């Protein structure tokens, strides 16, 4: 009986199906007890569905062609960005209140050209090789930045010293299990502190490219997709890392692209092949950041005033809701 | 008797506190003085025994004598040792006054070690503690997957190229690149489209005067952005500063607000200040990229 079943599986198909799949359907594929048969019927059902779908598509296309110009416009597929839950803090470009806020916030001196950014890059205690190399590469990417090792110094004591020495920003790269996994970005004279989770860090040698090292030219900055108020402040933080005058002869561009609350950092060299085509070549490290918290003052984990913290229970409930 | 106990536990039968390794035997008994499994260090096989143990930062001397061997509850007598190191040593000495030398010596050694590590603990707690935060596997997996999907949705290369081309069109690079023809045409078209912007009258004047420079100006004429708005409010007096600021600002942060992969305002945001500036000193427009 078993051999018969196995042998008969190949030729099976004709007899049972047409009689059964009538209206009203007397059985569903999941009611068959025999696994082999059930699997077979399911495959056949799937094939049928596919055929129907293909036929429907063809029909639609024919209709569309037949109508020609009068055809209804193509339906736009739904994407997560399309369906994004409207955030009430989205910045309207003409919003005066936002403009006023940004004129008077902590980055105003930078945007007014009163300060030149000077960055201090450091790590958590005892950095491993990968983190050290990443810090070095980051220092080449960001002009006017210095890397210092932290030998067990407390951040709270470093910060007054930095302010005294005219640093404008502090970057601390946190390391866990020999890879960098966190970034704290703190604006110096009393500025906001942002804590990010860093992932997919690629050092320069791991990137498939044939470019040389980034030169000393000041790169341009691209900030994409920072729509809400929170996104705006984070974007301004990033912008204030780079000097205000990019040197276009260097043809380097640093990009912070926000997509669904993940900020992708890339560093490219571009060249315009014609006025409609540009070629980009990736140099420099790349990493992605996810904002964890934004603090009003400089780094202070105990007594700081938090502007925004990522609360998983409340904020991760909807797949279409993003905060940046 | 202790000899019998030792002959059983030490060699022949099973002792649950004993841990053997390749080179040595250890004793896991909490009252053990040295930690090794020896005839003289076994608290079960010695009827007269003493140890030093610490609890919550305070050191105690524990003593066991033959007289109390029948009362397990009262077997171990506990003496709190002084916080002062020398005084504690004296205390040990006077408590174990007629005891075997071995036990006295080992007790003092043990006490020394304990105080050293307590000092170290106190020093370390003053420094920064590393806080270990557990990762939740499900969340990590979810975040990683979302990141991948976001990366695919972002289409970074395309986005960057588009942005760069826009900047080229908006002439932030000025004279560096020579792709003049198309830019002229586009500028002409845009000029027609933007005839309703604020500084109408001024632009009309310019139109009559000089075609070339005006075209560049028109191309940059678009909606307000935040920073440039602020600029307009504050520094309307100093022209050169304005000009540099806005050029570099355009270059350094182009926020495409509300930009999605599907749609987005194609034009950059420029202030109207520029036009006013153009009116006054037209010949210097070409130097803005420098």
Coordinates of C-alpha atoms in Angstrom, one line a residue:
Chain A
X1 CA 0.0 0.0 0.0
X2 CA 2.8 2.4 0.8
X3 CA 4.7 1.7 -2.3
X4 CA 1.5 2.1 -4.3
X5 CA 0.9 5.5 -2.7
X6 CA 4.4 6.6 -3.4
X7 CA 4.3 5.3 -6.9
X8 CA 0.9 6.7 -7.6
X9 CA 1.8 10.2 -6.4
X10 CA 3.4 11.1 -9.7
X11 CA 0.4 10.2 -11.8
X12 CA -2.1 11.3 -9.3
X13 CA -4.0 14.4 -10.2
X14 CA -6.7 13.6 -12.5
X15 CA -9.4 11.7 -10.6
X16 CA -9.8 13.3 -7.1
X17 CA -9.4 17.0 -7.8
X18 CA -12.1 18.0 -10.4
X19 CA -14.9 16.2 -8.7
X20 CA -14.1 17.7 -5.3
X21 CA -13.3 21.3 -6.0
X22 CA -16.9 22.1 -6.9
X23 CA -19.2 24.7 -5.5
X24 CA -19.8 24.5 -2.6
X25 CA -16.3 23.4 -1.7
X26 CA -16.6 20.4 0.3
X27 CA -13.1 20.1 1.6
X28 CA -10.1 22.3 2.1
X29 CA -6.6 21.4 1.5
X30 CA -5.8 21.3 5.2
X31 CA -8.4 18.6 5.9
X32 CA -6.5 15.8 4.1
X33 CA -4.8 13.7 6.7
X34 CA -2.1 12.2 4.4
X35 CA 0.8 14.6 4.3
X36 CA 2.0 13.7 0.9
X37 CA -1.4 14.1 -0.7
X38 CA -2.0 17.3 1.3
X39 CA 1.2 18.8 0.2
X40 CA 0.5 17.8 -3.4
X41 CA -3.0 19.4 -3.3
X42 CA -1.5 22.5 -1.8
X43 CA 1.0 22.9 -4.5
X44 CA -1.6 22.5 -7.1
X45 CA -3.7 25.1 -5.4
X46 CA -0.8 27.4 -5.4
X47 CA -0.2 26.9 -9.0
X48 CA -3.8 27.7 -9.7
X49 CA -3.6 30.9 -7.7
X50 CA -0.5 32.0 -9.6
X51 CA -2.1 31.3 -12.9
X52 CA -5.2 33.3 -11.9
X53 CA -3.0 36.2 -10.8
X54 CA -1.1 36.2 -14.0
X55 CA -4.3 36.1 -16.1
X56 CA -5.7 39.0 -14.1
X57 CA -2.5 41.0 -14.6
X58 CA -2.6 40.4 -18.3
X59 CA -6.2 41.4 -18.5
X60 CA -5.5 44.6 -16.6
X61 CA -2.6 45.5 -18.8
X62 CA -4.7 44.9 -21.9
X63 CA -7.4 47.1 -20.6
X64 CA -4.9 49.7 -19.8
X65 CA -3.4 49.7 -23.3
X66 CA -6.8 49.7 -24.8
X67 CA -7.8 52.8 -22.9
X68 CA -4.6 54.5 -23.9
X69 CA -4.6 58.0 -22.6
X70 CA -7.8 57.8 -20.7
X71 CA -6.5 55.0 -18.5
X72 CA -6.7 55.7 -14.8
X73 CA -3.3 56.5 -13.3
X74 CA -1.2 53.6 -12.0
X75 CA -1.8 52.8 -8.5
X76 CA 1.1 53.8 -6.3
X77 CA 2.2 50.9 -4.2
X78 CA 2.0 51.4 -0.5
X79 CA 5.4 51.7 1.2
X80 CA 6.1 52.2 4.8
X81 CA 7.2 55.8 4.1
X82 CA 3.8 56.3 2.4
X83 CA 1.9 54.9 5.2
X84 CA 3.9 56.6 7.9
X85 CA 1.8 57.8 10.8
X86 CA 1.7 61.5 10.7
X87 CA 3.9 63.0 13.3
X88 CA 2.6 66.2 14.7
X89 CA 6.0 67.6 15.3
X90 CA 6.8 67.5 11.6
X91 CA 8.5 70.7 10.7
X92 CA 6.7 72.8 8.2
X93 CA 9.3 74.7 6.1
X94 CA 7.5 78.0 6.7
X95 CA 7.1 77.6 10.4
X96 CA 8.2 80.8 12.1
X97 CA 8.3 79.3 15.5
X98 CA 10.7 76.7 14.4
X99 CA 12.8 79.3 12.7
X100 CA 12.9 81.4 15.8
X101 CA 13.8 78.4 17.9
X102 CA 16.6 77.5 15.7
X103 CA 17.9 81.0 15.6
X104 CA 18.2 81.0 19.4
X105 CA 19.2 77.5 20.2
X106 CA 22.6 76.2 21.1
X107 CA 23.7 75.9 17.5
X108 CA 23.0 79.4 16.6
X109 CA 26.6 80.5 17.1
X110 CA 27.7 77.8 14.7
X111 CA 25.2 78.8 12.1
X112 CA 26.1 82.4 12.5
X113 CA 29.7 81.6 11.9
X114 CA 30.9 82.6 15.3
X115 CA 32.4 79.3 16.2
X116 CA 34.6 76.9 14.4
X117 CA 33.9 73.3 15.2
X118 CA 36.7 71.5 17.1
X119 CA 35.9 67.9 17.9
X120 CA 37.3 65.6 20.5
X121 CA 36.9 61.9 19.7
X122 CA 37.4 59.4 22.5
X123 CA 36.3 55.9 23.4
X124 CA 35.2 54.0 26.5
X125 CA 37.9 52.4 28.6
X126 CA 40.4 50.1 27.1
X127 CA 39.4 50.2 23.4
X128 CA 40.2 47.3 21.3
X129 CA 41.9 47.4 17.9
X130 CA 38.9 47.8 15.8
X131 CA 37.5 50.7 17.8
X132 CA 40.9 52.4 17.8
X133 CA 41.1 52.1 14.0
X134 CA 37.6 53.3 13.6
X135 CA 38.4 56.4 15.7
X136 CA 41.3 57.2 13.6
X137 CA 39.3 56.9 10.4
X138 CA 36.6 59.0 11.9
X139 CA 39.2 61.6 12.7
X140 CA 40.3 61.8 9.1
X141 CA 36.7 62.2 8.0
X142 CA 35.8 65.0 10.3
X143 CA 38.1 67.9 9.9
X144 CA 39.6 69.6 12.9
X145 CA 39.1 66.6 15.2
X146 CA 41.5 65.0 17.7
X147 CA 41.5 61.6 19.1
X148 CA 42.5 61.1 22.7
X149 CA 42.6 58.0 24.7
X150 CA 40.6 57.7 27.8
X151 CA 42.5 56.0 30.5
X152 CA 39.7 55.7 33.0
X153 CA 38.9 59.3 33.1
X154 CA 35.4 60.3 34.1
X155 CA 33.4 62.1 31.4
X156 CA 32.1 64.6 33.9
X157 CA 35.7 65.7 34.5
X158 CA 36.7 65.7 30.9
X159 CA 34.0 68.1 29.9
X160 CA 35.1 71.2 31.8
X161 CA 38.6 70.6 30.5
X162 CA 37.3 70.4 27.0
X163 CA 35.3 73.6 27.4
X164 CA 38.4 75.3 28.7
X165 CA 40.4 74.2 25.6
X166 CA 37.8 75.4 23.2
X167 CA 36.4 72.2 22.0
X168 CA 32.9 72.5 20.5
X169 CA 31.9 68.8 20.4
X170 CA 32.7 65.6 22.1
X171 CA 32.3 62.2 20.5
X172 CA 32.5 59.1 22.7
X173 CA 32.5 55.8 21.0
X174 CA 31.4 53.0 23.3
X175 CA 32.7 49.6 22.7
X176 CA 31.4 46.2 23.6
X177 CA 33.0 42.9 22.8
X178 CA 35.6 44.5 20.7
X179 CA 33.3 46.3 18.3
X180 CA 32.0 49.8 18.6
X181 CA 28.4 49.8 19.4
X182 CA 27.4 53.2 20.8
X183 CA 28.1 56.8 20.2
X184 CA 27.6 59.8 22.4
X185 CA 27.7 63.1 20.8
X186 CA 27.8 66.1 23.0
X187 CA 27.9 69.7 22.1
X188 CA 30.2 71.6 24.3
X189 CA 29.2 74.8 25.8
X190 CA 26.1 73.5 27.4
X191 CA 24.8 71.9 24.4
X192 CA 22.5 68.9 23.8
X193 CA 23.9 65.4 24.2
X194 CA 22.7 62.7 21.9
X195 CA 23.2 59.0 22.6
X196 CA 23.1 56.7 19.7
X197 CA 23.3 53.0 19.1
X198 CA 25.8 52.3 16.4
X199 CA 25.6 49.2 14.2
X200 CA 27.1 47.9 11.0
X201 CA 30.4 49.7 11.3
X202 CA 32.6 49.1 8.3
X203 CA 36.1 50.3 8.4
X204 CA 37.8 51.6 5.3
X205 CA 39.4 48.4 4.3
X206 CA 36.2 46.5 4.5
X207 CA 34.4 48.7 2.0
X208 CA 34.6 47.5 -1.5
X209 CA 36.0 50.5 -3.3
X210 CA 39.2 51.5 -4.9
X211 CA 39.5 55.0 -3.6
X212 CA 42.3 56.6 -1.8
X213 CA 42.1 58.1 1.6
X214 CA 40.0 61.1 2.4
X215 CA 42.0 64.2 2.0
X216 CA 42.2 67.2 4.2
X217 CA 39.5 69.1 2.4
X218 CA 36.4 70.1 4.2
X219 CA 33.6 67.9 3.0
X220 CA 30.1 68.9 2.2
X221 CA 27.3 67.6 4.3
X222 CA 24.1 66.1 3.2
X223 CA 21.3 65.6 5.7
X224 CA 18.4 63.7 4.3
X225 CA 15.0 63.1 5.7
X226 CA 15.1 64.8 9.0
X227 CA 11.5 65.9 9.2
X228 CA 10.3 66.3 12.8
X229 CA 11.5 68.7 15.4
X230 CA 13.6 66.0 17.0
X231 CA 15.0 65.1 13.6
X232 CA 15.8 68.8 13.1
X233 CA 17.8 69.1 16.2
X234 CA 19.7 65.9 15.6
X235 CA 20.4 67.1 12.1
X236 CA 21.7 70.3 13.3
X237 CA 23.9 68.5 15.7
X238 CA 25.4 66.6 12.9
X239 CA 25.8 69.7 10.8
X240 CA 27.6 71.5 13.5
X241 CA 30.4 68.9 13.4
X242 CA 31.6 70.0 10.1
X243 CA 33.1 73.4 9.3
X244 CA 30.7 75.8 7.6
X245 CA 32.7 76.3 4.5
X246 CA 33.0 73.2 2.4
X247 CA 35.8 73.1 0.0
X248 CA 34.3 72.0 -3.3
X249 CA 37.7 71.3 -4.8
X250 CA 37.9 68.3 -2.4
X251 CA 34.8 66.8 -3.9
X252 CA 34.0 65.0 -0.7
X253 CA 30.6 64.6 0.8
X254 CA 29.5 63.2 4.1
X255 CA 25.9 62.0 4.2
X256 CA 23.6 61.5 7.1
X257 CA 20.6 59.8 5.7
X258 CA 17.6 59.2 8.0
X259 CA 15.4 56.3 7.0
X260 CA 12.8 54.9 9.4
X261 CA 14.7 56.3 12.4
X262 CA 18.0 54.8 11.3
X263 CA 20.6 57.3 10.3
X264 CA 23.1 56.0 7.8
X265 CA 26.4 57.7 7.5
X266 CA 28.4 57.5 4.4
X267 CA 31.4 59.3 3.1
X268 CA 31.9 59.6 -0.6
X269 CA 34.0 61.3 -3.2
X270 CA 32.0 62.5 -6.1
X271 CA 32.7 63.5 -9.6
X272 CA 30.4 65.1 -12.2
X273 CA 30.7 63.3 -15.4
X274 CA 28.1 65.5 -17.1
X275 CA 25.4 67.7 -15.8
X276 CA 23.1 64.8 -15.5
X277 CA 25.4 62.2 -14.2
X278 CA 27.5 62.0 -11.2
X279 CA 29.7 59.2 -10.0
X280 CA 30.3 58.6 -6.4
X281 CA 33.0 56.4 -4.9
X282 CA 32.7 55.5 -1.3
X283 CA 35.7 56.2 0.9
X284 CA 35.7 56.4 4.6
X285 CA 34.0 54.4 7.2
X286 CA 30.3 53.8 7.3
X287 CA 28.0 53.1 10.1
X288 CA 24.4 53.4 11.1
X289 CA 23.0 55.1 14.1
X290 CA 19.8 54.9 16.0
X291 CA 18.9 57.6 18.4
X292 CA 18.4 56.4 21.9
X293 CA 18.2 59.6 23.9
X294 CA 18.6 63.3 23.6
X295 CA 19.7 65.2 26.7
X296 CA 19.4 68.9 27.1
X297 CA 22.7 69.7 28.8
X298 CA 26.1 68.1 28.4
X299 CA 26.6 64.5 29.3
X300 CA 25.1 63.7 32.7
X301 CA 23.5 60.4 33.1
X302 CA 22.1 60.9 36.6
X303 CA 20.9 64.4 36.8
X304 CA 20.5 65.3 33.2
X305 CA 17.3 66.6 31.8
X306 CA 16.2 64.4 28.9
X307 CA 14.5 65.8 26.0
X308 CA 13.7 62.5 24.4
X309 CA 14.3 58.9 25.4
X310 CA 13.4 55.9 23.3
X311 CA 10.8 54.0 25.3
X312 CA 10.4 50.7 23.7
X313 CA 7.0 49.8 25.1
X314 CA 5.4 53.0 24.0
X315 CA 7.3 53.9 20.8
X316 CA 7.9 50.6 19.2
X317 CA 4.2 49.6 19.0
X318 CA 3.5 50.7 15.5
X319 CA 5.5 49.7 12.5
X320 CA 4.6 52.9 10.7
X321 CA 5.5 55.4 13.4
X322 CA 8.9 57.1 13.3
X323 CA 10.3 59.8 15.4
X324 CA 13.1 61.4 13.5
Chain B
X1 CA 38.0 11.2 66.1
X2 CA 39.6 13.5 63.6
X3 CA 42.2 11.0 62.5
X4 CA 39.5 8.6 61.5
X5 CA 37.5 11.4 59.8
X6 CA 40.6 12.3 57.8
X7 CA 41.4 8.8 56.8
X8 CA 37.9 8.5 55.4
X9 CA 37.4 11.8 53.8
X10 CA 40.9 12.6 52.8
X11 CA 41.8 9.5 50.8
X12 CA 39.4 6.8 50.6
X13 CA 35.8 7.9 50.6
X14 CA 33.9 10.8 49.1
X15 CA 34.1 14.3 50.5
X16 CA 31.7 16.7 48.9
X17 CA 33.8 19.7 49.5
X18 CA 36.8 18.3 47.8
X19 CA 37.6 19.4 44.3
X20 CA 40.4 17.7 42.4
X21 CA 42.4 19.1 39.6
X22 CA 45.4 17.8 37.9
X23 CA 48.0 19.2 40.2
X24 CA 46.1 19.9 43.4
X25 CA 43.1 19.2 45.6
X26 CA 40.9 22.1 46.7
X27 CA 38.4 22.3 49.5
X28 CA 35.2 24.2 49.0
X29 CA 34.2 24.3 52.6
X30 CA 33.5 27.9 53.6
X31 CA 35.3 27.5 56.9
X32 CA 38.5 26.3 55.3
X33 CA 41.5 28.4 56.1
X34 CA 43.7 27.9 53.1
X35 CA 41.4 26.5 50.5
X36 CA 43.4 23.4 49.9
X37 CA 42.4 19.9 50.9
X38 CA 45.0 19.0 53.5
X39 CA 45.2 17.1 56.7
X40 CA 45.9 20.3 58.6
X41 CA 43.5 22.5 56.6
X42 CA 40.4 20.4 56.7
X43 CA 37.8 21.9 59.0
X44 CA 36.0 18.6 59.3
X45 CA 39.1 16.6 60.2
X46 CA 40.4 19.0 62.8
X47 CA 38.7 19.3 66.1
X48 CA 40.4 22.6 66.9
X49 CA 40.2 25.0 64.0
X50 CA 40.0 28.7 63.3
X51 CA 39.3 30.8 60.2
X52 CA 38.9 34.4 59.2
X53 CA 35.9 35.3 57.1
X54 CA 34.5 38.6 56.0
X55 CA 30.9 39.6 55.8
X56 CA 29.7 42.8 54.3
X57 CA 33.1 44.4 54.7
X58 CA 33.7 43.4 58.3
X59 CA 36.1 40.6 59.3
X60 CA 35.3 37.9 61.8
X61 CA 37.4 35.3 63.5
X62 CA 35.7 31.9 63.7
X63 CA 36.9 29.3 66.1
X64 CA 36.0 25.7 66.7
X65 CA 37.0 23.7 69.8
X66 CA 36.6 20.1 70.9
X67 CA 34.3 21.0 73.8
X68 CA 31.6 22.1 71.4
X69 CA 31.9 19.3 69.0
X70 CA 28.6 17.9 70.2
X71 CA 26.7 21.1 69.6
X72 CA 26.7 21.8 66.0
X73 CA 24.7 25.0 66.4
X74 CA 27.2 26.5 68.8
X75 CA 30.2 24.9 67.1
X76 CA 31.7 28.0 65.5
X77 CA 32.4 30.9 67.8
X78 CA 32.6 34.3 66.1
X79 CA 34.7 37.3 67.1
X80 CA 34.4 40.6 65.3
X81 CA 37.8 41.9 64.4
X82 CA 38.8 45.5 64.8
X83 CA 38.8 47.7 61.7
X84 CA 42.4 48.7 62.5
X85 CA 44.8 46.3 60.8
X86 CA 47.3 46.0 63.6
X87 CA 44.8 45.9 66.4
X88 CA 43.0 43.1 64.5
X89 CA 46.2 41.2 64.3
X90 CA 46.7 41.5 68.0
X91 CA 43.1 40.4 68.5
X92 CA 43.8 37.3 66.5
X93 CA 46.9 36.6 68.5
X94 CA 45.2 36.9 71.8
X95 CA 42.2 34.8 70.8
X96 CA 44.3 32.0 69.4
X97 CA 47.0 32.4 72.1
X98 CA 47.8 28.7 72.8
X99 CA 46.8 27.4 69.4
X100 CA 49.0 25.6 66.9
X101 CA 51.4 27.9 65.0
X102 CA 50.1 26.8 61.7
X103 CA 46.6 27.9 62.4
X104 CA 47.6 31.3 63.9
X105 CA 49.9 32.0 61.0
X106 CA 47.4 31.1 58.3
X107 CA 44.7 33.1 60.0
X108 CA 46.8 36.2 59.9
X109 CA 47.7 35.6 56.3
X110 CA 44.1 35.2 55.4
X111 CA 43.1 38.3 57.2
X112 CA 45.8 40.3 55.4
X113 CA 44.5 39.1 52.1
X114 CA 41.0 39.9 52.9
X115 CA 41.8 43.5 54.0
X116 CA 43.7 44.0 50.8
X117 CA 40.9 43.0 48.6
X118 CA 38.4 45.1 50.6
X119 CA 40.6 48.1 50.1
X120 CA 40.6 47.4 46.4
X121 CA 36.8 47.1 46.3
X122 CA 36.4 50.4 48.0
X123 CA 38.8 52.0 45.6
X124 CA 37.1 50.6 42.6
X125 CA 33.6 51.6 43.6
X126 CA 34.7 55.2 43.7
X127 CA 35.8 54.9 40.1
X128 CA 33.3 54.7 37.3
X129 CA 31.4 51.4 37.3
X130 CA 30.6 49.7 34.1
X131 CA 27.0 49.0 33.9
X132 CA 26.0 45.9 32.1
X133 CA 22.8 46.2 30.2
X134 CA 21.4 42.9 29.0
X135 CA 20.6 42.7 25.3
X136 CA 17.2 41.2 24.5
X137 CA 17.7 38.8 21.7
X138 CA 14.3 39.3 20.1
X139 CA 14.7 43.0 20.1
X140 CA 18.2 42.8 18.7
X141 CA 17.0 40.6 15.9
X142 CA 14.1 42.9 15.2
X143 CA 16.3 45.9 15.1
X144 CA 18.8 44.3 12.8
X145 CA 16.1 43.2 10.4
X146 CA 14.5 46.7 10.4
X147 CA 17.9 48.2 9.8
X148 CA 18.4 46.0 6.7
X149 CA 15.0 46.9 5.4
X150 CA 15.6 50.6 6.0
X151 CA 18.9 50.3 4.2
X152 CA 17.2 48.8 1.2
X153 CA 14.4 51.4 1.2
X154 CA 16.9 54.2 1.6
X155 CA 18.6 53.6 -1.8
X156 CA 21.5 55.7 -0.5
X157 CA 23.5 55.9 -3.7
X158 CA 20.6 57.2 -5.6
X159 CA 19.7 59.7 -3.0
X160 CA 23.2 61.1 -2.7
X161 CA 23.5 61.3 -6.5
X162 CA 20.2 63.1 -6.7
X163 CA 21.2 65.5 -4.0
X164 CA 24.5 66.3 -5.6
X165 CA 22.9 66.9 -9.0
X166 CA 20.4 69.2 -7.5
X167 CA 23.2 71.1 -5.8
X168 CA 24.9 71.4 -9.1
X169 CA 21.7 72.7 -10.7
X170 CA 21.3 75.2 -8.0
X171 CA 24.7 76.3 -8.7
X172 CA 26.2 75.9 -5.3
X173 CA 29.5 75.0 -6.9
X174 CA 29.5 78.1 -9.0
X175 CA 32.2 78.1 -11.6
X176 CA 34.1 75.0 -10.8
X177 CA 32.1 72.8 -13.2
X178 CA 31.5 73.9 -16.7
X179 CA 28.3 72.4 -17.8
X180 CA 26.7 75.6 -18.8
X181 CA 24.3 74.9 -21.6
X182 CA 21.7 72.8 -19.8
X183 CA 21.9 74.9 -16.7
X184 CA 21.0 78.0 -18.8
X185 CA 18.0 76.3 -20.3
X186 CA 16.8 75.0 -17.0
X187 CA 17.3 78.4 -15.4
X188 CA 15.3 80.0 -18.2
X189 CA 12.4 77.6 -17.6
X190 CA 12.5 78.1 -13.9
X191 CA 12.6 81.7 -14.4
X192 CA 9.3 81.6 -16.2
X193 CA 7.7 79.4 -13.5
X194 CA 8.7 81.5 -10.6
X195 CA 7.4 84.8 -11.7
X196 CA 5.1 85.0 -8.7
X197 CA 7.7 85.0 -6.0
X198 CA 8.0 87.9 -3.6
X199 CA 10.6 90.2 -5.1
X200 CA 8.7 90.6 -8.3
X201 CA 9.5 94.2 -9.1
X202 CA 13.2 93.8 -8.5
X203 CA 13.4 90.8 -10.7
X204 CA 11.7 92.6 -13.5
X205 CA 14.3 95.3 -13.4
X206 CA 17.0 92.7 -13.5
X207 CA 15.5 91.0 -16.4
X208 CA 15.8 94.1 -18.5
X209 CA 19.4 94.6 -17.6
X210 CA 21.4 91.5 -17.8
X211 CA 20.3 88.0 -18.9
X212 CA 23.2 85.9 -17.7
X213 CA 23.6 86.7 -14.1
X214 CA 19.8 86.9 -13.6
X215 CA 19.5 83.3 -14.7
X216 CA 21.7 82.1 -12.0
X217 CA 19.8 84.1 -9.5
X218 CA 16.5 82.7 -10.7
X219 CA 17.6 79.2 -10.3
X220 CA 18.4 79.7 -6.7
X221 CA 15.1 81.4 -6.0
X222 CA 12.9 79.0 -4.1
X223 CA 11.0 78.7 -0.8
X224 CA 12.4 79.7 2.4
X225 CA 14.3 77.4 4.7
X226 CA 14.6 77.9 8.4
X227 CA 18.1 79.1 8.7
X228 CA 18.1 81.4 5.9
X229 CA 14.9 82.8 7.3
X230 CA 16.7 83.5 10.5
X231 CA 19.5 85.0 8.5
X232 CA 17.1 87.3 6.8
X233 CA 15.8 88.5 10.2
X234 CA 19.2 89.2 11.7
X235 CA 21.9 90.1 9.3
X236 CA 20.1 91.9 6.6
X237 CA 22.6 94.7 6.7
X238 CA 25.8 93.0 5.8
X239 CA 25.6 91.8 2.3
X240 CA 28.8 89.8 1.9
X241 CA 28.3 87.9 5.0
X242 CA 24.9 87.0 3.9
X243 CA 26.0 85.8 0.6
X244 CA 28.7 83.6 2.0
X245 CA 26.5 82.3 4.7
X246 CA 23.8 81.3 2.5
X247 CA 25.9 79.7 -0.1
X248 CA 27.8 77.6 2.4
X249 CA 24.7 76.9 4.3
X250 CA 23.1 75.5 1.2
X251 CA 26.1 73.4 0.6
X252 CA 26.5 72.2 4.0
X253 CA 23.0 71.3 5.1
X254 CA 20.5 70.6 2.5
X255 CA 17.6 69.3 4.5
X256 CA 15.1 67.9 2.3
X257 CA 12.2 68.2 4.6
X258 CA 9.6 65.6 4.1
X259 CA 11.5 64.0 1.3
X260 CA 10.5 60.5 0.6
X261 CA 11.9 58.3 -2.1
X262 CA 8.8 58.8 -4.1
X263 CA 8.3 62.5 -4.1
X264 CA 9.9 65.6 -2.8
X265 CA 10.3 69.2 -3.5
X266 CA 12.8 69.4 -6.2
X267 CA 13.9 72.8 -5.5
X268 CA 16.3 73.9 -2.7
X269 CA 15.3 76.6 -0.4
X270 CA 16.8 80.0 -0.9
X271 CA 16.2 83.3 0.7
X272 CA 15.1 86.3 -1.1
X273 CA 17.9 88.3 0.4
X274 CA 20.1 87.1 -2.4
X275 CA 18.1 88.9 -5.0
X276 CA 18.3 92.1 -3.1
X277 CA 22.0 91.7 -3.0
X278 CA 22.2 91.0 -6.7
X279 CA 20.5 94.2 -7.4
X280 CA 23.2 96.2 -5.8
X281 CA 26.4 94.6 -6.8
X282 CA 25.8 92.4 -9.8
X283 CA 29.3 91.9 -11.1
X284 CA 30.3 90.1 -8.0
X285 CA 27.8 87.3 -8.4
X286 CA 30.4 85.0 -10.1
X287 CA 32.6 85.0 -7.0
X288 CA 30.1 83.3 -4.7
X289 CA 31.5 79.9 -5.0
X290 CA 34.9 80.9 -3.9

